[in-house]
mmCIF file of C-alpha atoms in Angstrom:
data_model
loop_
_atom_site.group_PDB
_atom_site.id
_atom_site.type_symbol
_atom_site.label_atom_id
_atom_site.label_comp_id
_atom_site.label_asym_id
_atom_site.label_seq_id
_atom_site.Cartn_x
_atom_site.Cartn_y
_atom_site.Cartn_z
ATOM 1 C CA UNK A 845 -0.042 0.029 -0.019
ATOM 2 C CA UNK A 846 1.422 3.462 -1.039
ATOM 3 C CA UNK A 847 1.778 5.500 2.081
ATOM 4 C CA UNK A 848 3.658 7.853 4.221
ATOM 5 C CA UNK A 849 4.420 6.574 7.730
ATOM 6 C CA UNK A 850 5.639 8.583 10.791
ATOM 7 C CA UNK A 851 6.862 7.411 14.138
ATOM 8 C CA UNK A 852 6.099 7.864 16.729
ATOM 9 C CA UNK A 853 2.565 8.973 16.557
ATOM 10 C CA UNK A 854 2.451 10.380 20.160
ATOM 11 C CA UNK A 855 5.445 11.641 22.154
ATOM 12 C CA UNK A 856 5.694 13.371 25.466
ATOM 13 C CA UNK A 857 9.120 14.606 26.419
ATOM 14 C CA UNK A 858 10.888 17.187 28.423
ATOM 15 C CA UNK A 859 12.697 20.333 27.520
ATOM 16 C CA UNK A 860 16.184 19.821 26.158
ATOM 17 C CA UNK A 861 15.936 15.995 25.440
ATOM 18 C CA UNK A 862 16.848 15.413 21.834
ATOM 19 C CA UNK A 863 14.350 13.563 19.815
ATOM 20 C CA UNK A 864 13.855 12.370 16.243
ATOM 21 C CA UNK A 865 10.604 11.804 14.420
ATOM 22 C CA UNK A 866 10.764 9.543 11.442
ATOM 23 C CA UNK A 867 9.188 9.756 8.134
ATOM 24 C CA UNK A 868 9.234 7.163 5.399
ATOM 25 C CA UNK A 869 7.495 6.819 2.031
ATOM 26 C CA UNK A 870 7.341 3.993 -0.263
ATOM 27 C CA UNK A 871 6.200 5.793 -3.509
ATOM 28 C CA UNK A 872 9.698 6.727 -4.712
ATOM 29 C CA UNK A 873 8.683 10.374 -4.352
ATOM 30 C CA UNK A 874 11.225 13.078 -4.994
ATOM 31 C CA UNK A 875 9.830 15.660 -2.783
ATOM 32 C CA UNK A 876 9.421 15.517 0.917
ATOM 33 C CA UNK A 877 8.356 18.057 3.552
ATOM 34 C CA UNK A 878 7.664 18.482 7.257
ATOM 35 C CA UNK A 879 4.940 20.744 8.602
ATOM 36 C CA UNK A 880 3.595 21.682 11.918
ATOM 37 C CA UNK A 881 -0.002 22.479 12.671
ATOM 38 C CA UNK A 882 -1.087 24.792 15.493
ATOM 39 C CA UNK A 883 -4.548 26.048 16.310
ATOM 40 C CA UNK A 884 -5.411 29.176 14.476
ATOM 41 C CA UNK A 885 -2.315 29.060 12.431
ATOM 42 C CA UNK A 886 -2.969 26.262 9.889
ATOM 43 C CA UNK A 887 -0.081 24.384 8.570
ATOM 44 C CA UNK A 888 3.290 25.910 8.502
ATOM 45 C CA UNK A 889 6.254 24.302 6.556
ATOM 46 C CA UNK A 890 9.334 23.547 8.675
ATOM 47 C CA UNK A 891 11.719 22.088 6.063
ATOM 48 C CA UNK A 892 11.607 20.509 2.578
ATOM 49 C CA UNK A 893 13.677 18.306 0.410
ATOM 50 C CA UNK A 894 13.591 18.102 -3.358
ATOM 51 C CA UNK A 895 16.062 15.285 -3.569
ATOM 52 C CA UNK A 896 18.575 13.214 -1.715
ATOM 53 C CA UNK A 897 21.026 15.402 0.093
ATOM 54 C CA UNK A 898 19.091 18.484 -0.854
ATOM 55 C CA UNK A 899 17.158 20.206 1.985
ATOM 56 C CA UNK A 900 15.752 23.803 2.341
ATOM 57 C CA UNK A 901 14.205 25.763 5.050
ATOM 58 C CA UNK A 902 10.444 26.513 4.994
ATOM 59 C CA UNK A 903 8.519 29.065 6.977
ATOM 60 C CA UNK A 904 9.427 28.005 10.548
ATOM 61 C CA UNK A 905 12.848 26.116 10.627
ATOM 62 C CA UNK A 906 14.202 27.448 13.764
ATOM 63 C CA UNK A 907 14.864 24.704 16.317
ATOM 64 C CA UNK A 908 14.576 21.887 13.907
ATOM 65 C CA UNK A 909 17.116 19.830 11.688
ATOM 66 C CA UNK A 910 16.443 17.416 8.872
ATOM 67 C CA UNK A 911 18.417 15.045 6.710
ATOM 68 C CA UNK A 912 17.701 13.201 3.419
ATOM 69 C CA UNK A 913 20.326 10.527 3.104
ATOM 70 C CA UNK A 914 17.950 8.132 1.329
ATOM 71 C CA UNK A 915 15.096 8.971 -0.991
ATOM 72 C CA UNK A 916 12.497 7.259 1.238
ATOM 73 C CA UNK A 917 13.382 8.763 4.629
ATOM 74 C CA UNK A 918 13.153 12.215 5.883
ATOM 75 C CA UNK A 919 13.654 12.487 9.690
ATOM 76 C CA UNK A 920 12.940 15.512 11.724
ATOM 77 C CA UNK A 921 15.409 16.212 14.470
ATOM 78 C CA UNK A 922 14.731 18.391 17.546
ATOM 79 C CA UNK A 923 18.110 18.928 19.211
ATOM 80 C CA UNK A 924 16.839 20.723 22.262
ATOM 81 C CA UNK A 925 13.095 20.693 22.252
ATOM 82 C CA UNK A 926 11.332 23.597 23.899
ATOM 83 C CA UNK A 927 7.743 23.900 25.055
ATOM 84 C CA UNK A 928 6.774 26.160 22.013
ATOM 85 C CA UNK A 929 7.529 23.135 19.816
ATOM 86 C CA UNK A 930 4.517 21.379 21.211
ATOM 87 C CA UNK A 931 2.423 20.837 18.133
ATOM 88 C CA UNK A 932 1.003 18.295 15.687
ATOM 89 C CA UNK A 933 3.581 17.465 12.999
ATOM 90 C CA UNK A 934 2.984 16.057 9.626
ATOM 91 C CA UNK A 935 5.325 14.698 6.967
ATOM 92 C CA UNK A 936 4.273 14.798 3.292
ATOM 93 C CA UNK A 937 5.689 13.645 -0.044
ATOM 94 C CA UNK A 938 5.088 14.326 -3.730
ATOM 95 C CA UNK A 939 6.289 12.689 -6.829
ATOM 96 C CA UNK A 940 7.056 15.876 -8.603
ATOM 97 C CA UNK A 941 9.735 18.299 -7.221
ATOM 98 C CA UNK A 942 7.800 21.071 -8.787
ATOM 99 C CA UNK A 943 4.683 20.320 -6.588
ATOM 100 C CA UNK A 944 2.471 20.186 -9.614
ATOM 101 C CA UNK A 945 0.723 17.161 -8.196
ATOM 102 C CA UNK A 946 -0.705 15.713 -5.121
ATOM 103 C CA UNK A 947 0.942 15.730 -1.863
ATOM 104 C CA UNK A 948 0.537 12.618 0.332
ATOM 105 C CA UNK A 949 0.419 13.281 4.249
ATOM 106 C CA UNK A 950 1.456 11.009 6.920
ATOM 107 C CA UNK A 951 -0.995 10.401 9.863
ATOM 108 C CA UNK A 952 0.751 12.945 12.034
ATOM 109 C CA UNK A 953 2.753 12.967 15.263
ATOM 110 C CA UNK A 954 1.467 14.762 18.224
ATOM 111 C CA UNK A 955 4.352 16.084 20.345
ATOM 112 C CA UNK A 956 4.217 17.620 23.810
ATOM 113 C CA UNK A 957 7.337 19.199 25.272
ATOM 114 C CA UNK A 958 7.060 19.868 29.055
ATOM 115 C CA UNK B 752 3.058 36.269 3.448
ATOM 116 C CA UNK B 753 1.770 34.223 0.715
ATOM 117 C CA UNK B 754 -0.417 32.247 3.107
ATOM 118 C CA UNK B 755 -4.018 31.743 1.757
ATOM 119 C CA UNK B 756 -6.996 32.716 3.851
ATOM 120 C CA UNK B 757 -10.108 30.705 3.975
ATOM 121 C CA UNK B 758 -13.530 32.057 4.445
ATOM 122 C CA UNK B 759 -15.642 31.246 6.437
ATOM 123 C CA UNK B 760 -13.676 29.983 9.453
ATOM 124 C CA UNK B 761 -16.594 27.649 10.220
ATOM 125 C CA UNK B 762 -19.572 26.540 8.422
ATOM 126 C CA UNK B 763 -22.459 24.417 9.616
ATOM 127 C CA UNK B 764 -25.127 23.153 7.170
ATOM 128 C CA UNK B 765 -27.793 20.415 6.930
ATOM 129 C CA UNK B 766 -27.107 17.161 5.148
ATOM 130 C CA UNK B 767 -28.101 17.539 1.471
ATOM 131 C CA UNK B 768 -27.265 21.188 1.115
ATOM 132 C CA UNK B 769 -24.364 22.703 -0.683
ATOM 133 C CA UNK B 770 -21.284 24.038 1.153
ATOM 134 C CA UNK B 771 -19.064 26.798 -0.379
ATOM 135 C CA UNK B 772 -15.861 27.834 1.109
ATOM 136 C CA UNK B 773 -13.406 30.407 -0.309
ATOM 137 C CA UNK B 774 -9.720 31.070 -0.383
ATOM 138 C CA UNK B 775 -7.888 34.205 -1.023
ATOM 139 C CA UNK B 776 -4.195 34.710 -1.605
ATOM 140 C CA UNK B 777 -1.838 37.386 -2.175
ATOM 141 C CA UNK B 778 0.703 36.790 -5.118
ATOM 142 C CA UNK B 779 0.837 35.039 -8.433
ATOM 143 C CA UNK B 780 0.520 31.328 -8.202
ATOM 144 C CA UNK B 781 1.527 28.222 -10.263
ATOM 145 C CA UNK B 782 -1.336 26.125 -8.777
ATOM 146 C CA UNK B 783 -3.818 26.080 -6.007
ATOM 147 C CA UNK B 784 -4.774 22.881 -4.078
ATOM 148 C CA UNK B 785 -7.618 21.848 -1.708
ATOM 149 C CA UNK B 786 -7.100 19.390 1.067
ATOM 150 C CA UNK B 787 -9.476 17.865 3.540
ATOM 151 C CA UNK B 788 -8.522 16.981 7.139
ATOM 152 C CA UNK B 789 -10.555 14.957 9.553
ATOM 153 C CA UNK B 790 -9.961 15.808 13.142
ATOM 154 C CA UNK B 791 -6.484 15.425 14.121
ATOM 155 C CA UNK B 792 -5.597 13.209 11.146
ATOM 156 C CA UNK B 793 -3.417 13.620 7.966
ATOM 157 C CA UNK B 794 -4.521 15.860 5.117
ATOM 158 C CA UNK B 795 -6.142 14.255 2.082
ATOM 159 C CA UNK B 796 -5.685 15.889 -1.314
ATOM 160 C CA UNK B 797 -8.882 16.650 -3.050
ATOM 161 C CA UNK B 798 -8.147 18.676 -6.123
ATOM 162 C CA UNK B 799 -5.499 20.767 -7.874
ATOM 163 C CA UNK B 800 -6.289 23.532 -10.208
ATOM 164 C CA UNK B 801 -3.527 25.277 -12.306
ATOM 165 C CA UNK B 802 -3.249 28.955 -12.765
ATOM 166 C CA UNK B 803 -4.401 28.772 -16.357
ATOM 167 C CA UNK B 804 -7.569 26.795 -15.444
ATOM 168 C CA UNK B 805 -10.797 28.367 -14.238
ATOM 169 C CA UNK B 806 -12.878 25.510 -13.093
ATOM 170 C CA UNK B 807 -12.480 21.825 -12.124
ATOM 171 C CA UNK B 808 -14.794 19.071 -11.211
ATOM 172 C CA UNK B 809 -14.297 15.964 -9.273
ATOM 173 C CA UNK B 810 -17.291 14.020 -8.105
ATOM 174 C CA UNK B 811 -19.395 16.250 -5.903
ATOM 175 C CA UNK B 812 -16.531 18.849 -5.760
ATOM 176 C CA UNK B 813 -16.381 21.912 -7.912
ATOM 177 C CA UNK B 814 -13.390 24.293 -7.651
ATOM 178 C CA UNK B 815 -13.106 27.578 -9.285
ATOM 179 C CA UNK B 816 -10.098 29.912 -9.745
ATOM 180 C CA UNK B 817 -10.117 33.668 -10.425
ATOM 181 C CA UNK B 818 -6.458 34.738 -10.677
ATOM 182 C CA UNK B 819 -7.522 38.361 -11.291
ATOM 183 C CA UNK B 820 -9.103 38.364 -7.829
ATOM 184 C CA UNK B 821 -6.636 36.044 -6.324
ATOM 185 C CA UNK B 822 -9.301 33.779 -5.084
ATOM 186 C CA UNK B 823 -10.751 30.248 -5.230
ATOM 187 C CA UNK B 824 -13.842 28.573 -4.202
ATOM 188 C CA UNK B 825 -14.573 25.041 -3.191
ATOM 189 C CA UNK B 826 -18.180 23.881 -3.560
ATOM 190 C CA UNK B 827 -19.337 20.548 -2.198
ATOM 191 C CA UNK B 828 -22.832 19.599 -3.556
ATOM 192 C CA UNK B 829 -25.298 17.532 -1.824
ATOM 193 C CA UNK B 830 -23.319 17.334 1.331
ATOM 194 C CA UNK B 831 -23.154 14.281 3.696
ATOM 195 C CA UNK B 832 -22.338 13.824 7.303
ATOM 196 C CA UNK B 833 -19.017 12.174 6.204
ATOM 197 C CA UNK B 834 -18.024 15.535 4.666
ATOM 198 C CA UNK B 835 -17.671 16.942 8.202
ATOM 199 C CA UNK B 836 -13.884 17.977 8.272
ATOM 200 C CA UNK B 837 -11.609 20.960 7.966
ATOM 201 C CA UNK B 838 -10.870 22.128 4.482
ATOM 202 C CA UNK B 839 -7.634 23.885 3.527
ATOM 203 C CA UNK B 840 -6.423 25.581 0.484
ATOM 204 C CA UNK B 841 -2.758 25.663 -0.452
ATOM 205 C CA UNK B 842 -0.884 27.715 -2.922
ATOM 206 C CA UNK B 843 2.176 27.146 -4.975
ATOM 207 C CA UNK B 844 3.638 30.575 -5.578
ATOM 208 C CA UNK B 845 5.193 31.091 -9.000
ATOM 209 C CA UNK B 846 8.866 30.220 -8.797
ATOM 210 C CA UNK B 847 8.593 28.679 -5.289
ATOM 211 C CA UNK B 848 9.291 25.125 -4.174
ATOM 212 C CA UNK B 849 6.917 24.958 -1.227
ATOM 213 C CA UNK B 850 3.246 25.095 -0.599
ATOM 214 C CA UNK B 851 1.546 27.699 1.724
ATOM 215 C CA UNK B 852 -1.476 26.556 3.580
ATOM 216 C CA UNK B 853 -4.467 28.561 4.816
ATOM 217 C CA UNK B 854 -5.848 28.267 8.232
ATOM 218 C CA UNK B 855 -8.845 26.330 7.102
ATOM 219 C CA UNK B 856 -12.621 26.213 7.089
ATOM 220 C CA UNK B 857 -14.247 24.018 9.601
ATOM 221 C CA UNK B 858 -17.374 22.307 8.009
ATOM 222 C CA UNK B 859 -19.961 20.546 9.921
ATOM 223 C CA UNK B 860 -22.745 18.705 8.190
ATOM 224 C CA UNK B 861 -25.734 17.895 10.528
ATOM 225 C CA UNK B 862 -27.527 14.694 9.640
#
């Protein structure tokens, strides 16, 4: 089944404890992206990647890192999480780098930073 | 910001009625996409309309795009309770590599 998977789905952590949220897609998509969703603010893009080893900042990259060592995986790393990073996170992928087609979204990761 | 804005923020209708939601944006775009999100879950792509298109249909969905007014509308005809969700527009700005999402319209369809 074609899908985007994220792990973990739920995570509660404490300030400063490094964490990684994994994202994987099995559709051979070129483009991958991370968003965070907060009430009243909609979805805001954190980082995106148009190909292996190519990553770029989105709207709200501060406090986050990403890597794209393989085409299928695009992990999101929070080196030192803070409470303002409590949010619902979505990974997405698209076949076309140019975003002229559908984006497929993962099920989301709900992160709480205490 | 390029971020689109949906209107209304919330909409409540009876089953069988039509639902219309609007999206406005600020700069020239390559395409505009509509997504649906059931509560707390991932977004599902509904329809994509390119800047040189004015109208597209998909099942009970009809999307229009007016680039002169920088606006789009999503019409859901003969609504069903299962259509209850949040609907987001997302724009791909000309020359950009990322989508900008609006804040969404929360649609409630009452059985």
